[in-house]
Amino acid sequence: MISSYLGCDDDKFSDAEVEASEAVEETVYVPSKQDVVLMVRPGMDLSKVVLPTFILEPRSFLEKLADYYYHVDLLAD
């Protein structure tokens, strides 16, 4: 049977489940560039440092914004 996706009804979930899912979303930690610099010391083994993905990306922030605004008509729909 093929059915279409209609989205998520909040009525199916209890208030506790909705609050728990919101609490999980609020506890996400994104380290800033200063936090990453403070983790690294001279002579430290860098294989033990966990780096966030924005450091490993070869593109600049300006390039990412340019791509975002180039396709803004697709993202608005």
CSV table of N, CA and C in Angstrom, one decimal:
chain,number,residue,atom,x,y,z
A,1,MET,N,0.8,-1.2,0.0
A,1,MET,CA,0.0,0.0,0.0
A,1,MET,C,0.9,1.2,0.0
A,2,ILE,N,0.6,2.2,-0.9
A,2,ILE,CA,1.4,3.4,-0.9
A,2,ILE,C,0.6,4.5,-0.3
A,3,SER,N,1.2,5.2,0.6
A,3,SER,CA,0.5,6.3,1.3
A,3,SER,C,1.4,7.6,1.2
A,4,SER,N,0.8,8.7,1.3
A,4,SER,CA,1.6,9.9,1.3
A,4,SER,C,2.0,10.4,2.7
A,5,TYR,N,3.1,11.0,2.8
A,5,TYR,CA,3.5,11.5,4.1
A,5,TYR,C,2.8,12.8,4.5
A,6,LEU,N,2.1,12.8,5.6
A,6,LEU,CA,1.3,13.9,6.0
A,6,LEU,C,1.9,14.7,7.1
A,7,GLY,N,3.1,14.3,7.6
A,7,GLY,CA,3.7,15.1,8.7
A,7,GLY,C,3.5,14.5,10.0
A,8,CYS,N,3.8,15.1,11.1
A,8,CYS,CA,3.8,14.6,12.4
A,8,CYS,C,2.7,15.4,13.2
A,9,ASP,N,1.8,14.6,13.8
A,9,ASP,CA,0.8,15.2,14.6
A,9,ASP,C,1.3,15.2,16.1
A,10,ASP,N,1.3,16.4,16.7
A,10,ASP,CA,1.7,16.5,18.1
A,10,ASP,C,0.7,15.9,19.0
A,11,ASP,N,-0.6,15.7,18.5
A,11,ASP,CA,-1.6,15.0,19.3
A,11,ASP,C,-1.3,13.6,19.7
A,12,LYS,N,-0.5,12.9,18.8
A,12,LYS,CA,-0.2,11.5,19.1
A,12,LYS,C,0.8,11.4,20.2
A,13,PHE,N,1.5,12.4,20.5
A,13,PHE,CA,2.6,12.3,21.5
A,13,PHE,C,2.1,13.0,22.8
A,14,SER,N,2.5,12.4,23.9
A,14,SER,CA,2.1,13.0,25.2
A,14,SER,C,3.0,14.3,25.4
A,15,ASP,N,2.6,15.1,26.4
A,15,ASP,CA,3.3,16.3,26.7
A,15,ASP,C,4.7,16.1,27.2
A,16,ALA,N,4.9,15.0,27.9
A,16,ALA,CA,6.2,14.6,28.4
A,16,ALA,C,7.2,14.3,27.2
A,17,GLU,N,6.6,13.6,26.2
A,17,GLU,CA,7.5,13.2,25.1
A,17,GLU,C,7.9,14.4,24.3
A,18,VAL,N,6.9,15.4,24.1
A,18,VAL,CA,7.2,16.6,23.4
A,18,VAL,C,8.3,17.4,24.1
A,19,GLU,N,8.1,17.5,25.5
A,19,GLU,CA,9.1,18.3,26.3
A,19,GLU,C,10.4,17.6,26.3
A,20,ALA,N,10.5,16.3,26.3
A,20,ALA,CA,11.8,15.6,26.2
A,20,ALA,C,12.5,15.8,24.9
A,21,SER,N,11.7,15.8,23.8
A,21,SER,CA,12.4,16.0,22.5
A,21,SER,C,12.9,17.5,22.4
A,22,GLU,N,12.1,18.4,23.0
A,22,GLU,CA,12.6,19.8,23.0
A,22,GLU,C,13.8,20.0,23.9
A,23,ALA,N,13.9,19.2,25.0
A,23,ALA,CA,15.0,19.3,25.9
A,23,ALA,C,16.3,18.8,25.2
A,24,VAL,N,16.1,17.8,24.4
A,24,VAL,CA,17.3,17.2,23.7
A,24,VAL,C,17.8,18.2,22.6
A,25,GLU,N,16.9,18.9,22.0
A,25,GLU,CA,17.3,19.9,21.0
A,25,GLU,C,18.1,21.1,21.6
A,26,GLU,N,17.7,21.4,22.8
A,26,GLU,CA,18.3,22.5,23.5
A,26,GLU,C,19.7,22.3,24.0
A,27,THR,N,20.1,21.0,24.2
A,27,THR,CA,21.3,20.7,24.9
A,27,THR,C,22.5,20.4,23.9
A,28,VAL,N,22.3,20.8,22.6
A,28,VAL,CA,23.3,20.6,21.6
A,28,VAL,C,24.4,21.7,21.8
A,29,TYR,N,25.6,21.3,21.9
A,29,TYR,CA,26.8,22.2,22.1
A,29,TYR,C,27.6,22.3,20.8
A,30,VAL,N,27.7,23.5,20.3
A,30,VAL,CA,28.5,23.8,19.2
A,30,VAL,C,29.7,24.6,19.6
A,31,PRO,N,30.9,24.0,19.6
A,31,PRO,CA,32.1,24.7,20.0
A,31,PRO,C,32.5,25.8,19.1
A,32,SER,N,32.9,26.9,19.7
A,32,SER,CA,33.3,28.1,18.9
A,32,SER,C,34.8,27.9,18.5
A,33,LYS,N,35.3,28.7,17.6
A,33,LYS,CA,36.7,28.6,17.2
A,33,LYS,C,37.6,28.8,18.3
A,34,GLN,N,37.2,29.7,19.3
A,34,GLN,CA,38.1,29.9,20.5
A,34,GLN,C,38.2,28.7,21.3
A,35,ASP,N,37.1,27.9,21.5
A,35,ASP,CA,37.1,26.7,22.2
A,35,ASP,C,38.1,25.7,21.6
A,36,VAL,N,38.1,25.6,20.3
A,36,VAL,CA,39.0,24.7,19.6
A,36,VAL,C,40.4,25.1,19.8
A,37,VAL,N,40.7,26.4,19.7
A,37,VAL,CA,42.1,26.8,19.9
A,37,VAL,C,42.5,26.6,21.3
A,38,LEU,N,41.7,26.7,22.3
A,38,LEU,CA,42.0,26.4,23.7
A,38,LEU,C,42.3,24.9,24.0
A,39,MET,N,41.7,24.0,23.2
A,39,MET,CA,42.0,22.6,23.3
A,39,MET,C,43.3,22.2,22.9
A,40,VAL,N,43.9,22.9,21.9
A,40,VAL,CA,45.2,22.6,21.3
A,40,VAL,C,46.3,23.3,22.0
A,41,ARG,N,47.3,22.5,22.3
A,41,ARG,CA,48.6,23.1,22.9
A,41,ARG,C,49.8,22.7,22.0
A,42,PRO,N,50.8,23.5,22.1
A,42,PRO,CA,52.1,23.2,21.3
A,42,PRO,C,52.6,21.8,21.7
A,43,GLY,N,52.9,21.0,20.7
A,43,GLY,CA,53.5,19.7,20.9
A,43,GLY,C,52.4,18.6,21.2
A,44,MET,N,51.2,18.9,21.2
A,44,MET,CA,50.1,18.0,21.5
A,44,MET,C,49.8,17.1,20.3
A,45,ASP,N,49.4,15.8,20.6
A,45,ASP,CA,49.1,14.9,19.6
A,45,ASP,C,47.7,15.2,19.0
A,46,LEU,N,47.6,15.7,17.8
A,46,LEU,CA,46.3,16.2,17.2
A,46,LEU,C,45.4,15.1,16.8
A,47,SER,N,45.8,13.8,16.8
A,47,SER,CA,44.9,12.7,16.5
A,47,SER,C,43.9,12.5,17.7
A,48,LYS,N,44.2,13.1,18.9
A,48,LYS,CA,43.3,12.9,20.0
A,48,LYS,C,42.3,14.1,20.1
A,49,VAL,N,42.4,15.1,19.3
A,49,VAL,CA,41.5,16.2,19.4
A,49,VAL,C,40.4,16.0,18.4
A,50,VAL,N,39.2,16.2,18.9
A,50,VAL,CA,38.0,16.1,18.1
A,50,VAL,C,37.7,17.5,17.5
A,51,LEU,N,37.7,17.6,16.2
A,51,LEU,CA,37.5,18.8,15.5
A,51,LEU,C,36.1,18.9,15.0
A,52,PRO,N,35.4,20.0,15.1
A,52,PRO,CA,34.1,20.2,14.5
A,52,PRO,C,34.2,20.3,13.0
A,53,THR,N,33.1,20.0,12.3
A,53,THR,CA,33.2,19.9,10.8
A,53,THR,C,33.5,21.2,10.1
A,54,PHE,N,33.1,22.4,10.7
A,54,PHE,CA,33.4,23.6,10.0
A,54,PHE,C,34.9,23.9,9.9
A,55,ILE,N,35.7,23.3,10.7
A,55,ILE,CA,37.1,23.5,10.6
A,55,ILE,C,37.7,22.7,9.4
A,56,LEU,N,37.1,21.5,9.2
A,56,LEU,CA,37.6,20.6,8.2
A,56,LEU,C,37.1,20.9,6.8
A,57,GLU,N,36.1,21.8,6.6
A,57,GLU,CA,35.6,22.2,5.3
A,57,GLU,C,36.6,23.1,4.6
A,58,PRO,N,36.8,22.8,3.3
A,58,PRO,CA,37.8,23.7,2.6
A,58,PRO,C,37.2,25.0,2.1
A,59,ARG,N,35.8,25.2,2.3
A,59,ARG,CA,35.2,26.4,1.8
A,59,ARG,C,35.1,27.5,2.9
A,60,SER,N,35.1,28.7,2.5
A,60,SER,CA,35.0,29.8,3.4
A,60,SER,C,33.5,30.1,3.8
A,61,PHE,N,33.3,30.8,4.8
A,61,PHE,CA,32.0,31.1,5.2
A,61,PHE,C,31.3,32.0,4.2
A,62,LEU,N,32.0,32.9,3.5
A,62,LEU,CA,31.5,33.7,2.5
A,62,LEU,C,31.0,32.8,1.3
A,63,GLU,N,31.8,31.8,0.9
A,63,GLU,CA,31.3,30.9,-0.1
A,63,GLU,C,30.1,30.2,0.2
A,64,LYS,N,29.9,29.8,1.5
A,64,LYS,CA,28.7,29.1,1.9
A,64,LYS,C,27.5,30.0,1.8
A,65,LEU,N,27.7,31.2,2.3
A,65,LEU,CA,26.6,32.2,2.2
A,65,LEU,C,26.2,32.5,0.7
A,66,ALA,N,27.2,32.6,-0.1
A,66,ALA,CA,26.9,32.8,-1.6
A,66,ALA,C,26.1,31.7,-2.2
A,67,ASP,N,26.4,30.5,-1.8
A,67,ASP,CA,25.7,29.3,-2.3
A,67,ASP,C,24.3,29.3,-1.8
A,68,TYR,N,24.1,29.7,-0.5
A,68,TYR,CA,22.8,29.7,0.1
A,68,TYR,C,21.9,30.8,-0.6
A,69,TYR,N,22.4,32.0,-0.8
A,69,TYR,CA,21.6,33.0,-1.4
A,69,TYR,C,21.4,32.8,-2.9
A,70,TYR,N,22.3,32.0,-3.5
A,70,TYR,CA,22.1,31.7,-5.0
A,70,TYR,C,20.9,30.8,-5.1
A,71,HIS,N,20.6,29.9,-4.2
A,71,HIS,CA,19.5,29.0,-4.3
A,71,HIS,C,18.4,29.3,-3.3
A,72,VAL,N,18.3,30.6,-3.0
A,72,VAL,CA,17.3,31.0,-2.0
A,72,VAL,C,15.8,30.7,-2.5
A,73,ASP,N,15.6,30.8,-3.8
A,73,ASP,CA,14.3,30.6,-4.4
A,73,ASP,C,13.9,29.1,-4.2
A,74,LEU,N,14.8,28.2,-4.2
A,74,LEU,CA,14.5,26.8,-4.0
A,74,LEU,C,14.3,26.5,-2.5
A,75,LEU,N,15.0,27.2,-1.6
A,75,LEU,CA,14.9,27.0,-0.2
A,75,LEU,C,13.6,27.6,0.4
A,76,ALA,N,13.1,28.6,-0.3
A,76,ALA,CA,11.9,29.3,0.2
A,76,ALA,C,10.7,28.5,0.0
A,77,ASP,N,10.7,27.6,-0.9
A,77,ASP,CA,9.5,26.7,-1.2
A,77,ASP,C,9.3,25.6,-0.2
